[in-house]
C-alpha positions as MATLAB code, in Angstrom:
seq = 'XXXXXXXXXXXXXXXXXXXXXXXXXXXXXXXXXXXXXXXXXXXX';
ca = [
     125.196   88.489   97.438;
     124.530   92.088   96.121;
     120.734   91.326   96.017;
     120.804   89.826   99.538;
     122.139   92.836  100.694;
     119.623   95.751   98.856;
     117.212   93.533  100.748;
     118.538   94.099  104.043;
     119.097   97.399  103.844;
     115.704   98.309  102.209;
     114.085   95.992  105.618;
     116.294   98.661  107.672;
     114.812  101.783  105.745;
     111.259  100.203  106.130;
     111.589   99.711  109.905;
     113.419  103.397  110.557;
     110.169  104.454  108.714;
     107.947  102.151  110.723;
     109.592  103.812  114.127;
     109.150  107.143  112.350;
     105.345  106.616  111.762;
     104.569  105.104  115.046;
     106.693  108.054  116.950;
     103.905  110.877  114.606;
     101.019  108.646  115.614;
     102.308  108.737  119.283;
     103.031  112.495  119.368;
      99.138  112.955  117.570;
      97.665  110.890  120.522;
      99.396  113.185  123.253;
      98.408  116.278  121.455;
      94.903  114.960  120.902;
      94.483  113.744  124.886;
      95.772  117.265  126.009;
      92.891  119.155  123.800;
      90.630  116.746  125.100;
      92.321  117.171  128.960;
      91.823  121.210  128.335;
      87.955  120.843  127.132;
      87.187  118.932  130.374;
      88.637  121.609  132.270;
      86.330  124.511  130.738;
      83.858  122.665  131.112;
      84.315  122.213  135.006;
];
């Protein structure tokens, strides 16, 4: 019983973390796209 639930609460900490990681890699793509939106308008 007590191992059963360590597991599920260390599957809850690994999926907060997932959310965590994919919200950074989500935030690094917009800030990434706007530098990239910004170039194309010096160039132009």
């Amino acid at each position: 019983m007590c191992t059963k639930n360590f597991y599920r609460q260390m599957k809850k900490l690994l999926l907060s973390d997932f959310d965590w990681t994919k919200g950074v890699f989500s935030e690094e793509r917009k800030s990434i796209s706007a530098k990239v939106r910004m170039q194309g308008f010096n160039r132009s």
